[in-house]
Short mmCIF file of N, CA, C and O in Angstrom, two decimals:
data_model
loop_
_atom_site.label_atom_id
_atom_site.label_comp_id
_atom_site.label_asym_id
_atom_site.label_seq_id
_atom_site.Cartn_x
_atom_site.Cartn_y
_atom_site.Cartn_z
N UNK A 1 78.54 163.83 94.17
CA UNK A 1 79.41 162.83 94.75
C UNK A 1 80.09 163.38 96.01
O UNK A 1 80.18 162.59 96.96
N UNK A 2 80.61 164.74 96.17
CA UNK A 2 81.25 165.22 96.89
C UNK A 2 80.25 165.11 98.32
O UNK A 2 80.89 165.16 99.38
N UNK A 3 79.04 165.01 98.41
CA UNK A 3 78.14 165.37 99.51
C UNK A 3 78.02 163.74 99.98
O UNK A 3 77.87 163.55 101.19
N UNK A 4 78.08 162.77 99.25
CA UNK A 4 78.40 161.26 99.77
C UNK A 4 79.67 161.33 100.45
O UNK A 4 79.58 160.67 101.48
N UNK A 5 80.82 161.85 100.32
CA UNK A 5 82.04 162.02 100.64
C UNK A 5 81.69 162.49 102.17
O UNK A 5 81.89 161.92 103.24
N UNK A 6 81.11 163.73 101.84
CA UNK A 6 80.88 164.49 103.18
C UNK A 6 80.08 163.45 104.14
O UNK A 6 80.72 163.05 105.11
N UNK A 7 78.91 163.04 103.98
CA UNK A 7 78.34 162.44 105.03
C UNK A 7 79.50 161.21 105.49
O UNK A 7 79.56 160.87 106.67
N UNK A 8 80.28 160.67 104.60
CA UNK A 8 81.06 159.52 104.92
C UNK A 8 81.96 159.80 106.24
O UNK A 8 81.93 159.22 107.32
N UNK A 9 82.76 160.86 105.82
CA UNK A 9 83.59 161.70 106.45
C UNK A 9 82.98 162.05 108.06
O UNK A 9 83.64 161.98 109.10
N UNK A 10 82.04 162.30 107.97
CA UNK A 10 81.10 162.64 109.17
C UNK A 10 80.47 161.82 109.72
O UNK A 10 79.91 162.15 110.76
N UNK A 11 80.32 160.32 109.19
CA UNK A 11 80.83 159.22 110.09
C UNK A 11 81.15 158.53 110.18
O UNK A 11 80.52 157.53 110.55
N UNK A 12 82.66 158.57 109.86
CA UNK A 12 83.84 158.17 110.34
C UNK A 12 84.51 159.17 111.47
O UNK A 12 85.40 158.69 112.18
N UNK A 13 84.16 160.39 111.65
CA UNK A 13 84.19 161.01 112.91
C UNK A 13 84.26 160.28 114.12
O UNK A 13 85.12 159.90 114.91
N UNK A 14 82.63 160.18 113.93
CA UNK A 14 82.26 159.24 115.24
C UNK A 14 82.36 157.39 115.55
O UNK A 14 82.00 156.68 116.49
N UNK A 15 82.95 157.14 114.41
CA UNK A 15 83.49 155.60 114.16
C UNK A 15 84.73 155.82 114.08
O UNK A 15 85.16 155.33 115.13
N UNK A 16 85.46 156.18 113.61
CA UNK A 16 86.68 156.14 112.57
C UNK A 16 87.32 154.73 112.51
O UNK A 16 88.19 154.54 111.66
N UNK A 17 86.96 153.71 113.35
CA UNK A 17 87.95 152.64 112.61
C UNK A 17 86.59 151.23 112.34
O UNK A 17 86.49 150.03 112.61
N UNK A 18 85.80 152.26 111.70
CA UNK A 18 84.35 151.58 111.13
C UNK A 18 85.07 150.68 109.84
O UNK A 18 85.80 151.45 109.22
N UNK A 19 85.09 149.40 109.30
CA UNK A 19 85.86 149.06 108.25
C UNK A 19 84.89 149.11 106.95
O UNK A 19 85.40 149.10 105.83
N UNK A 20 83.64 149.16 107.12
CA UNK A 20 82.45 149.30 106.31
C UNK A 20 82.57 151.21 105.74
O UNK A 20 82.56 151.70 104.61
N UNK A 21 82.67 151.73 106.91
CA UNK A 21 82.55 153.21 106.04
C UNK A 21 83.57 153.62 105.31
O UNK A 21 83.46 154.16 104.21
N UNK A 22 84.99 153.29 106.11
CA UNK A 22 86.40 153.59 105.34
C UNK A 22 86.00 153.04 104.18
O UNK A 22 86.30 153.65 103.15
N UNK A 23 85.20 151.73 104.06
CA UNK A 23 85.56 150.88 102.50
C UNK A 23 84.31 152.19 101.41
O UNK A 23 84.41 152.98 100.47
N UNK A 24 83.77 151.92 101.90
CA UNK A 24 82.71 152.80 101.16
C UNK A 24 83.39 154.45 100.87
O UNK A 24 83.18 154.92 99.75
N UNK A 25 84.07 155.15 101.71
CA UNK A 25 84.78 156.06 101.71
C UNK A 25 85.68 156.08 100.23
O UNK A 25 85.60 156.85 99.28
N UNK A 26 86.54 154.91 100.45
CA UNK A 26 87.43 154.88 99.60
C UNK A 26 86.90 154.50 98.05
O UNK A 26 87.42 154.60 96.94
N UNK A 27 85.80 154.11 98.45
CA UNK A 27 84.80 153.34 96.70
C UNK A 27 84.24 154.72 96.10
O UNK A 27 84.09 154.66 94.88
N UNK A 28 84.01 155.56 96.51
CA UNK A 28 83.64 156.69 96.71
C UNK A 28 84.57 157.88 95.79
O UNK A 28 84.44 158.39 94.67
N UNK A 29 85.49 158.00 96.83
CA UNK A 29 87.18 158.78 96.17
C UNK A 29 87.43 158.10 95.08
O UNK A 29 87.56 158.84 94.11
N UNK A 30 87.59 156.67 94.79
CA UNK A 30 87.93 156.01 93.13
C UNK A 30 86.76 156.45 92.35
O UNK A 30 87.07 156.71 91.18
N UNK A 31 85.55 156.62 92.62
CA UNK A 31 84.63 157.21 91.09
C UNK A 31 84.79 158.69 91.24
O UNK A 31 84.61 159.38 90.24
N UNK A 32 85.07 159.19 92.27
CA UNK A 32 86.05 160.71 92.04
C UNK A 32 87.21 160.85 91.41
O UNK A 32 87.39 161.98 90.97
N UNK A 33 88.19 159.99 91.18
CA UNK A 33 89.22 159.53 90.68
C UNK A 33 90.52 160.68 91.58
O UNK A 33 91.49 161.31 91.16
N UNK A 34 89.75 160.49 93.34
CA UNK A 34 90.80 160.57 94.23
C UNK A 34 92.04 159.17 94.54
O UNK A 34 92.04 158.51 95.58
N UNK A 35 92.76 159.01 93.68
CA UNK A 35 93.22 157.27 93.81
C UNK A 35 93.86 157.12 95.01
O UNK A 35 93.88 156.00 95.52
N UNK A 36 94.45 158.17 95.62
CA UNK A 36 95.44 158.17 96.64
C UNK A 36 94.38 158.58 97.92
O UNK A 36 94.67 158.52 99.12
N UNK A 37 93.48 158.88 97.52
CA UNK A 37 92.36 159.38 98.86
C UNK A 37 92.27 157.75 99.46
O UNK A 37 92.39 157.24 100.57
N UNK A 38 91.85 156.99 97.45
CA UNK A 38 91.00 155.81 97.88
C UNK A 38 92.17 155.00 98.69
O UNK A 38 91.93 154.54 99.81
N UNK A 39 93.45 154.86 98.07
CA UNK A 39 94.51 153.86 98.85
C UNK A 39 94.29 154.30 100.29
O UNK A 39 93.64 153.54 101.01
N UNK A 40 94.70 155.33 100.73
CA UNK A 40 94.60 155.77 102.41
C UNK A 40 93.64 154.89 102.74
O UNK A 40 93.93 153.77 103.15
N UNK A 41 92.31 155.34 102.59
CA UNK A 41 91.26 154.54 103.08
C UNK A 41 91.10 152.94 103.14
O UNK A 41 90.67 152.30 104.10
N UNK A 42 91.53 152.48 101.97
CA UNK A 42 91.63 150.90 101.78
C UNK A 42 92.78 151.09 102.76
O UNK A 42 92.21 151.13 103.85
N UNK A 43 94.14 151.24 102.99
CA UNK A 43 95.25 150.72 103.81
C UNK A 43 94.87 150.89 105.01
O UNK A 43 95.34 150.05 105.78
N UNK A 44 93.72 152.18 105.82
CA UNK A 44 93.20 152.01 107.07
C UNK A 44 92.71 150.90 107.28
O UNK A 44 93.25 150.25 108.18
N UNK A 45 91.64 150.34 106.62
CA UNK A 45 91.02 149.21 106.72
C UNK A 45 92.16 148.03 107.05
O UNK A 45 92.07 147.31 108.05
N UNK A 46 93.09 147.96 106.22
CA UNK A 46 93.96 146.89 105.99
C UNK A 46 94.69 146.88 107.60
O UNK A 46 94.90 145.73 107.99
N UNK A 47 95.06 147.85 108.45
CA UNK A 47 95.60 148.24 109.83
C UNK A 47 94.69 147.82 110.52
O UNK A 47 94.90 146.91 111.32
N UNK A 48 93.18 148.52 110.33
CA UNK A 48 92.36 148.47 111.17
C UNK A 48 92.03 146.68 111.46
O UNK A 48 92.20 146.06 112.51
N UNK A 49 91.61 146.26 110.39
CA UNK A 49 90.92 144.72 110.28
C UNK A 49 91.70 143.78 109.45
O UNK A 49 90.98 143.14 108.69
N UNK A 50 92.88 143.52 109.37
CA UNK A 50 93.17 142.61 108.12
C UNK A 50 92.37 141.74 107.61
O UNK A 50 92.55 141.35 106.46
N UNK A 51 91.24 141.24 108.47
CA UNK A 51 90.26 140.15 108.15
C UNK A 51 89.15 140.40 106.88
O UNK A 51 88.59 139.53 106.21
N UNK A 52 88.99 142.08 106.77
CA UNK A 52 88.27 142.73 106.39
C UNK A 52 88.68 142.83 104.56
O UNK A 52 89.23 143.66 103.84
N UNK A 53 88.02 141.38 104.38
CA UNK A 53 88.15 140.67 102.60
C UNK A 53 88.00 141.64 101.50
O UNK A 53 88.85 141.88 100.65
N UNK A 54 86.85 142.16 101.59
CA UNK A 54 86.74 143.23 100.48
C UNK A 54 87.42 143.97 99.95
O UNK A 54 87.30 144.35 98.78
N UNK A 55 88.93 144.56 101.38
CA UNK A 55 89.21 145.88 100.98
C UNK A 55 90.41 145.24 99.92
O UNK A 55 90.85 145.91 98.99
N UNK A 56 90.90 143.71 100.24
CA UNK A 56 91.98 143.68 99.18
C UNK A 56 91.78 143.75 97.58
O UNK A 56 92.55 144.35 96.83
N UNK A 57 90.62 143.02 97.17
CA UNK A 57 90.55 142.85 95.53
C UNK A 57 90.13 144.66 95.57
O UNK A 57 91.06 145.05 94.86
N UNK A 58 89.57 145.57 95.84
CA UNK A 58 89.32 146.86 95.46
C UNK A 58 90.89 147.38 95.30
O UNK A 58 91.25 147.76 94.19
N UNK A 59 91.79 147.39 96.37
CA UNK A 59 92.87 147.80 96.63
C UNK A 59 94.22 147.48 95.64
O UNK A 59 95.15 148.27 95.45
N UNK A 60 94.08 146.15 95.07
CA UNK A 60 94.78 145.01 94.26
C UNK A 60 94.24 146.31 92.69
O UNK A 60 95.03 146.92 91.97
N UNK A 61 92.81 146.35 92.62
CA UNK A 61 92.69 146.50 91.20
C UNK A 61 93.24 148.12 91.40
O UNK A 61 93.84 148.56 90.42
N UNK A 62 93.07 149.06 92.61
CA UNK A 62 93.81 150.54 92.48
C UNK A 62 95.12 150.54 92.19
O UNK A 62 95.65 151.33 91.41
N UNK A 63 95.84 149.36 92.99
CA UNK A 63 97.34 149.66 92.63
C UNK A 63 97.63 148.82 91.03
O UNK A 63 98.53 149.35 90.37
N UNK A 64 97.08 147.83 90.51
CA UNK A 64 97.11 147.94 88.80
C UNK A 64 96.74 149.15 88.22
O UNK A 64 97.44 149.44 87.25
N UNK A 65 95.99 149.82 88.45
CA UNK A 65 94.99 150.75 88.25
C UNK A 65 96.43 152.21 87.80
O UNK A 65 96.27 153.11 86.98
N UNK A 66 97.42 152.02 88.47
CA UNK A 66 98.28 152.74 89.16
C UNK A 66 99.44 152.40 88.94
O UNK A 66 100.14 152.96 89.79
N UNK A 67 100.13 151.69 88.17
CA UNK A 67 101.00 150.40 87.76
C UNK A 67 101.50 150.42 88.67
O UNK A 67 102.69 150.71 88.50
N UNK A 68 101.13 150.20 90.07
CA UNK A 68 101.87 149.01 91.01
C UNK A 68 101.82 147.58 90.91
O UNK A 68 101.72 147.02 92.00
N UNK A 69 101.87 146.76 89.79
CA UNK A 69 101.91 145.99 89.74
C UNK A 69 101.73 144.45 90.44
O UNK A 69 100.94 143.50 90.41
N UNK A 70 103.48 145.03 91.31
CA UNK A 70 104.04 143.75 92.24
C UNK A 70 103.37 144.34 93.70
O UNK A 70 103.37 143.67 94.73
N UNK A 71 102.92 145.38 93.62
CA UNK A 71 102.17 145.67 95.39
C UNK A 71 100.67 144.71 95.10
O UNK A 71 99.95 144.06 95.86
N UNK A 72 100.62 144.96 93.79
CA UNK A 72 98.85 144.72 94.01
C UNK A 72 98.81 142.83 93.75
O UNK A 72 97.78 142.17 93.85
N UNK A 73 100.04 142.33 93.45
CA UNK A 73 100.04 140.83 93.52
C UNK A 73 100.26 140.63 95.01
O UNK A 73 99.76 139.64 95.55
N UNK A 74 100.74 141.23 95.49
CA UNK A 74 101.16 140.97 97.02
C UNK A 74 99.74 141.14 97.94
O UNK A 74 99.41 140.28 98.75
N UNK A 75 98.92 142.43 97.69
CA UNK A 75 97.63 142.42 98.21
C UNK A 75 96.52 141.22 97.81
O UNK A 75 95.63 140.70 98.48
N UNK A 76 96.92 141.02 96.58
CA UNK A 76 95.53 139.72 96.38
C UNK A 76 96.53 138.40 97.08
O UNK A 76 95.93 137.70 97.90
N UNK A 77 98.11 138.03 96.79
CA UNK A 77 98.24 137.25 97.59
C UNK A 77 97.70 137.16 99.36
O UNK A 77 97.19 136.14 99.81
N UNK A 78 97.94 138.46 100.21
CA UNK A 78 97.74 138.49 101.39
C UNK A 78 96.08 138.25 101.02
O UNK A 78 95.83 137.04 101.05
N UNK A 79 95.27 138.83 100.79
CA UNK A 79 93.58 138.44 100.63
C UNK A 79 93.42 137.23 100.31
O UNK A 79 92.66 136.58 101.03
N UNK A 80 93.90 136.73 99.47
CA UNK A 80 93.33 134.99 99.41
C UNK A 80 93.75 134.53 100.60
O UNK A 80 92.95 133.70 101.04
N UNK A 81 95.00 134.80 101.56
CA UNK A 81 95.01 134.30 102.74
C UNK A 81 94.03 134.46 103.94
O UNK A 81 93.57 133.81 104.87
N UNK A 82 93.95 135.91 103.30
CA UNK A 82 92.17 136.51 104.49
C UNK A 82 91.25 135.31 104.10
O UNK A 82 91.01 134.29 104.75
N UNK A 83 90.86 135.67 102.99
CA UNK A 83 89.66 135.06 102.54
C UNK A 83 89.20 133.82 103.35
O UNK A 83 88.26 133.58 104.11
N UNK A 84 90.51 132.97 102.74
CA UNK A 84 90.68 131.77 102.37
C UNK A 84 90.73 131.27 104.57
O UNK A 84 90.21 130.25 105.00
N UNK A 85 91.34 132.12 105.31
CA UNK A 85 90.78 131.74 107.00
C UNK A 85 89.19 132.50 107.41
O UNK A 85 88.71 132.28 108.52
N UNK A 86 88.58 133.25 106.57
CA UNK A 86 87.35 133.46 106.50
C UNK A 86 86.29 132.60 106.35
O UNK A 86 85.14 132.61 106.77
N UNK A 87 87.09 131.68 105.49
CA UNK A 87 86.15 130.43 104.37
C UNK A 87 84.85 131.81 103.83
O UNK A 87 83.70 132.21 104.02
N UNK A 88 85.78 131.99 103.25
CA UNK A 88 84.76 133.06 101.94
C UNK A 88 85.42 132.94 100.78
O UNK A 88 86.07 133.89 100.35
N UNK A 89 85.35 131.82 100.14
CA UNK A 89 85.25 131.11 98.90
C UNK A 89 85.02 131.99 97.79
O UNK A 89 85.86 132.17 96.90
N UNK A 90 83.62 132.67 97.84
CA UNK A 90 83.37 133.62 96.92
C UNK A 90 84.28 135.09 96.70
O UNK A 90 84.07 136.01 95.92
N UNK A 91 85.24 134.93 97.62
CA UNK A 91 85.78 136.45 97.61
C UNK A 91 87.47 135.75 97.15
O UNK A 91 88.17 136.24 96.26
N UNK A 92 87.85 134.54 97.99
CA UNK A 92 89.04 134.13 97.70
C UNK A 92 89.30 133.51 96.05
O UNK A 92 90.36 133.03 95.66
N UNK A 93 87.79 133.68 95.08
CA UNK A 93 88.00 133.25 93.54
C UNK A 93 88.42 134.29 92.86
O UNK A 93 89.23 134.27 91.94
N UNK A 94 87.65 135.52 93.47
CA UNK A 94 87.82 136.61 93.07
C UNK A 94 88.76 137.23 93.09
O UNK A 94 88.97 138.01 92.16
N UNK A 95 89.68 137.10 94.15
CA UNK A 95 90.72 137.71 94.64
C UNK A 95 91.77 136.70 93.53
O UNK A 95 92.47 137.39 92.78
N UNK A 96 91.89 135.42 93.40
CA UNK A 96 92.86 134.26 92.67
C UNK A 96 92.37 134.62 91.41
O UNK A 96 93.28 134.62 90.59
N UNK A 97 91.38 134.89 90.98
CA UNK A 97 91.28 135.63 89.46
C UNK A 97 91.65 136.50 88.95
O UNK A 97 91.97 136.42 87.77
N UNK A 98 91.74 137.83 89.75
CA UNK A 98 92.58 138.91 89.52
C UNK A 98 94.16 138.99 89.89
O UNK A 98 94.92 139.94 89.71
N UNK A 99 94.46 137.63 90.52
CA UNK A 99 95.93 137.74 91.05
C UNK A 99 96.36 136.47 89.40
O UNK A 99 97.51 136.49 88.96
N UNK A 100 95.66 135.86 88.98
CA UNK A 100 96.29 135.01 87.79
C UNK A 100 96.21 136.07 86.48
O UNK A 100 97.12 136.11 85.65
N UNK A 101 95.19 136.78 86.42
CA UNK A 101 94.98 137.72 85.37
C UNK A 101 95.90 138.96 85.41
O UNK A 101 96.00 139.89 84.61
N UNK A 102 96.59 138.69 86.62
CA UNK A 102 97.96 140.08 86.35
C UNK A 102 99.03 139.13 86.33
O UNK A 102 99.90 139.47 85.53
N UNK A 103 99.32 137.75 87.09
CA UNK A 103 100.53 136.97 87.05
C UNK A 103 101.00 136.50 85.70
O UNK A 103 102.12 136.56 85.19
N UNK A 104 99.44 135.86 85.08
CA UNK A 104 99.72 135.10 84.05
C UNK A 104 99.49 135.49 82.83
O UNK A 104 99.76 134.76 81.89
#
């Protein structure tokens, strides 16, 4: 795992505000069970692209993951708003499923 890390790392060098590698970066550090590697990486993304849908439901389930609770309702709230000016339907169910399954 560590040598996926490495190539990631090495390019994001020459990208660094790539929102595809950070995300993969950070998917990466969570099956390492780097959790705080993975947040950095998801919150770059979140600076870099807010538009960039994916990184909230990953980010939402680290900070449950983490009992942040009320951060990670606040991230799937802000993502269904991504989503939802994306019109990516399929990501904004996903995101309202995991934000009712911690609300409710």
């Amino acid at each position: 795992m560590t040598e996926r890390i490495e190539k990631l790392r090495k390019f994001l060098e020459a990208s660094p505000k790539d929102c595809f590698l950070n995300h993969a970066l950070a998917l990466e550090y969570v099956k390492a069970g780097d959790e705080a590697a993975a947040r950095t990486h998801f919150e770059l993304n979140m600076t870099n692209d807010p538009g960039y849908v994916a990184t909230y439901y990953h980010l939402g389930k680290l900070l449950e993951r983490t009992g942040a609770q009320q951060e990670a309702i606040a991230i799937y709230e802000r993502g269904m708003a991504a989503a939802k000016a994306a019109k990516d339907m399929h990501s904004y169910n996903e995101l309202q499923g995991a934000y009712e399954d911690l609300v409710y």
